[in-house]
Coordinates of C-alpha atoms in Angstrom, one line a residue:
M241 CA 6.5 -1.9 124.0
N242 CA 8.3 -3.8 121.2
A243 CA 9.1 -7.5 121.4
M244 CA 12.9 -7.1 122.0
I245 CA 12.4 -4.6 124.8
K246 CA 9.8 -6.9 126.3
L247 CA 12.4 -9.7 126.3
L248 CA 15.0 -7.4 127.8
C249 CA 12.6 -6.2 130.5
A250 CA 11.4 -9.8 131.3
Y251 CA 15.0 -10.8 131.7
A252 CA 15.8 -7.9 134.0
C253 CA 12.8 -8.7 136.2
A254 CA 13.8 -12.4 136.4
A255 CA 17.4 -11.3 137.3
L256 CA 16.1 -8.9 139.9
L257 CA 14.0 -11.6 141.6
L258 CA 16.9 -14.0 141.7
S259 CA 19.1 -11.4 143.2
L260 CA 16.7 -10.2 146.0
P261 CA 18.2 -12.2 148.9
A262 CA 21.7 -10.8 148.3
T263 CA 21.0 -7.3 146.8
P264 CA 17.9 -5.3 147.3
A265 CA 18.2 -3.3 144.1
L266 CA 19.6 -4.0 140.6
A267 CA 21.1 -0.9 138.9
H268 CA 21.4 -0.3 135.2
P269 CA 22.6 -1.7 132.9
H270 CA 21.0 -5.2 132.8
V271 CA 22.4 -6.6 129.6
W272 CA 26.0 -6.6 128.5
V273 CA 27.3 -6.7 124.9
T274 CA 30.8 -7.1 123.6
L275 CA 31.1 -5.7 120.1
H276 CA 33.3 -6.0 117.0
S277 CA 32.6 -3.5 114.3
E278 CA 33.8 -3.2 110.7
I279 CA 33.5 0.1 108.8
L280 CA 32.9 -0.5 105.2
Y281 CA 34.2 1.4 102.2
A282 CA 33.5 1.3 98.5
N283 CA 36.2 1.2 95.8
D284 CA 36.0 5.0 95.4
G285 CA 36.9 5.6 99.0
T286 CA 33.4 6.5 100.2
V287 CA 32.0 5.0 103.4
T288 CA 29.1 2.7 102.8
G289 CA 28.1 1.3 106.2
V290 CA 29.0 -0.6 109.3
R291 CA 29.0 -4.3 110.0
H292 CA 28.5 -5.4 113.6
A293 CA 29.0 -8.5 115.6
W294 CA 27.4 -8.2 119.1
R295 CA 28.1 -10.9 121.7
F296 CA 25.4 -10.9 124.4
D297 CA 26.3 -11.9 128.0
D298 CA 25.9 -15.6 128.9
M299 CA 22.9 -15.1 131.2
F300 CA 20.9 -13.0 128.8
S301 CA 21.7 -15.5 126.0
A302 CA 20.4 -18.4 128.1
Y303 CA 17.2 -16.5 128.8
A304 CA 16.7 -15.5 125.2
L305 CA 17.1 -19.1 124.1
Q306 CA 14.2 -20.4 126.3
G307 CA 11.6 -21.9 124.1
I308 CA 13.6 -21.9 120.9
S309 CA 13.2 -25.3 119.2
H310 CA 16.5 -27.0 118.2
A311 CA 17.2 -30.4 116.8
K312 CA 20.6 -31.0 118.5
K313 CA 21.2 -30.5 122.2
G314 CA 23.6 -27.6 123.0
H315 CA 23.6 -26.5 119.3
Y316 CA 21.5 -24.0 117.4
T317 CA 21.6 -23.4 113.7
R318 CA 21.1 -20.1 111.9
E319 CA 17.7 -21.3 110.7
E320 CA 16.6 -22.2 114.2
L321 CA 17.6 -18.8 115.4
A322 CA 16.1 -16.9 112.4
S323 CA 12.9 -15.7 114.1
L324 CA 14.8 -14.5 117.2
A325 CA 17.3 -12.6 114.9
Q326 CA 14.3 -10.9 113.2
V327 CA 12.9 -9.8 116.5
N328 CA 16.3 -8.3 117.4
V329 CA 16.8 -6.2 114.3
E330 CA 13.2 -5.1 113.9
S331 CA 12.9 -3.9 117.5
L332 CA 16.2 -2.1 117.4
K333 CA 14.9 0.3 114.8
E334 CA 13.3 2.5 117.5
Y335 CA 16.8 2.9 119.0
D336 CA 18.6 3.6 115.7
Y337 CA 20.3 0.2 116.2
F338 CA 22.3 1.8 118.9
T339 CA 24.6 3.1 116.2
Y340 CA 25.2 6.8 115.4
A341 CA 27.5 8.2 112.7
R342 CA 28.9 11.6 111.6
G343 CA 30.9 12.5 108.5
D344 CA 32.8 15.7 108.7
G345 CA 30.6 16.8 111.5
K346 CA 27.3 16.1 109.7
K347 CA 24.9 13.3 110.9
L348 CA 24.8 10.3 108.6
K349 CA 21.6 8.2 108.3
F350 CA 21.4 4.4 108.0
N351 CA 19.1 2.2 106.1
E352 CA 17.5 -0.8 107.8
P353 CA 19.9 -3.8 108.6
V354 CA 20.8 -6.4 105.9
D355 CA 22.5 -9.7 106.2
Y356 CA 21.4 -10.2 109.8
W357 CA 21.7 -13.5 111.6
L358 CA 22.3 -15.0 115.0
E359 CA 25.2 -17.3 115.9
Y360 CA 25.3 -19.6 118.9
A361 CA 28.8 -19.5 120.2
S362 CA 28.3 -21.6 123.3
P363 CA 27.2 -20.3 125.7
A364 CA 26.5 -16.9 124.1
L365 CA 24.4 -15.5 121.3
V366 CA 26.2 -13.3 118.7
L367 CA 24.1 -11.0 116.6
H368 CA 25.6 -10.2 113.1
F369 CA 24.1 -7.5 111.0
T370 CA 25.2 -4.8 108.5
L371 CA 23.9 -1.2 108.6
P372 CA 24.2 0.4 105.1
L373 CA 24.3 4.2 104.9
K374 CA 21.3 5.8 103.0
A375 CA 23.9 7.5 100.8
P376 CA 27.7 6.8 100.6
A377 CA 29.7 9.4 102.5
N378 CA 32.8 11.0 101.2
A379 CA 34.1 12.1 104.6
K380 CA 37.6 12.9 105.6
A381 CA 36.6 12.7 109.3
L382 CA 34.2 9.9 110.3
Q383 CA 33.0 9.1 113.8
V384 CA 30.8 6.1 114.7
E385 CA 29.4 5.7 118.2
V386 CA 27.7 2.7 119.7
Y387 CA 25.6 3.2 122.9
D388 CA 22.2 2.7 124.4
P389 CA 20.4 6.0 125.1
T390 CA 18.5 4.3 128.0
I391 CA 21.7 2.6 129.4
F392 CA 19.7 -0.6 129.7
V393 CA 22.3 -2.3 127.5
D394 CA 26.0 -1.8 128.2
F395 CA 28.3 -2.0 125.2
E396 CA 32.0 -2.7 125.4
F397 CA 34.6 -3.1 122.7
A398 CA 36.1 -6.5 122.3
K399 CA 39.7 -6.7 123.7
D400 CA 41.1 -8.1 120.4
N401 CA 40.7 -6.2 117.1
P402 CA 37.5 -4.4 118.2
V403 CA 37.2 -2.3 115.1
S404 CA 38.5 -2.8 111.5
L405 CA 38.3 -1.0 108.2
S406 CA 37.2 -2.9 105.1
G407 CA 38.2 -1.4 101.7
A408 CA 39.4 1.9 103.2
P409 CA 42.1 4.0 101.4
P410 CA 45.5 2.9 102.7
Q411 CA 46.2 6.4 104.2
C412 CA 43.2 6.3 106.5
E413 CA 43.9 6.1 110.2
L414 CA 41.6 4.4 112.7
A415 CA 41.3 5.3 116.4
V416 CA 39.1 3.8 119.1
D417 CA 38.0 5.6 122.3
L418 CA 36.8 3.5 125.2
P419 CA 33.6 4.5 127.0
H420 CA 33.6 7.1 129.8
Q421 CA 33.8 5.5 133.2
P422 CA 31.0 6.8 135.5
T423 CA 31.8 9.2 138.3
P424 CA 30.4 8.5 141.8
A425 CA 27.6 11.0 141.0
E426 CA 26.8 9.3 137.7
Q427 CA 26.9 5.9 139.3
A428 CA 24.3 7.1 141.8
R429 CA 22.1 8.3 139.0
L430 CA 22.4 4.9 137.2
S431 CA 21.3 3.2 140.3
Q432 CA 18.0 5.1 140.1
L433 CA 17.2 4.3 136.5
D434 CA 15.2 1.1 137.5
F435 CA 12.7 3.5 139.1
T436 CA 12.9 6.4 136.6
P437 CA 13.9 4.8 133.3
L438 CA 15.2 6.8 130.4
D439 CA 13.6 6.5 126.9
A440 CA 15.0 6.3 123.4
S441 CA 15.1 10.1 123.1
S442 CA 17.4 10.5 126.0
A443 CA 20.9 11.9 125.4
Y444 CA 22.3 10.7 128.7
G445 CA 23.6 7.4 127.4
E446 CA 25.8 9.2 124.9
I447 CA 28.4 10.0 127.6
F448 CA 29.1 6.3 127.8
A449 CA 29.5 5.8 124.0
N450 CA 32.1 3.5 122.4
K451 CA 33.7 5.7 119.7
M452 CA 35.4 4.8 116.4
R453 CA 37.2 7.6 114.6
V454 CA 38.6 7.5 111.1
K455 CA 40.7 10.2 109.5
C456 CA 41.5 10.1 105.8
P457 CA 43.6 12.6 103.7

């Protein structure tokens, strides 16, 4: 089990123990993330990558910050959060950084993150990182999805300007699809995931994906 997942699991266990008097079971998800994404284009109109900003929920942020040394009370610098940022991005590799892309129907592959850092936006942590494509994609139809296959982490688009295009040809059109809301049967299955968890190879979480679609002439 990698360091980030250990942190997530430890947080979930602590939350479960705190909730026992009121609720006997804690259903998935356990961590909530609000995301802003920026789809990056080169001057020739090819897609080169995706830049993310993920804001973690306040409770998880407080838990993750335990033991992090900082010089000023209530304030954390990039340098003080650098080791935690590294843990985040390195451990997300197993989960493809929760980011999946297709260009004209073909799967696109990402390189490892660059320009990653954590911001403390009291009281939450915000993880910033860029995922460059292994090869620029000249795609007329692009789809990028963000989701956790295990549904341990819940992703939600930010209400204001959740997705933007950087350097895209002016004729390109962006659309955003909100995640599927679980049916009663799906909610019942989610409630069982604490006892029968999914792994990174599961496709079940895809039905709750946040989708970004770009069409260019």
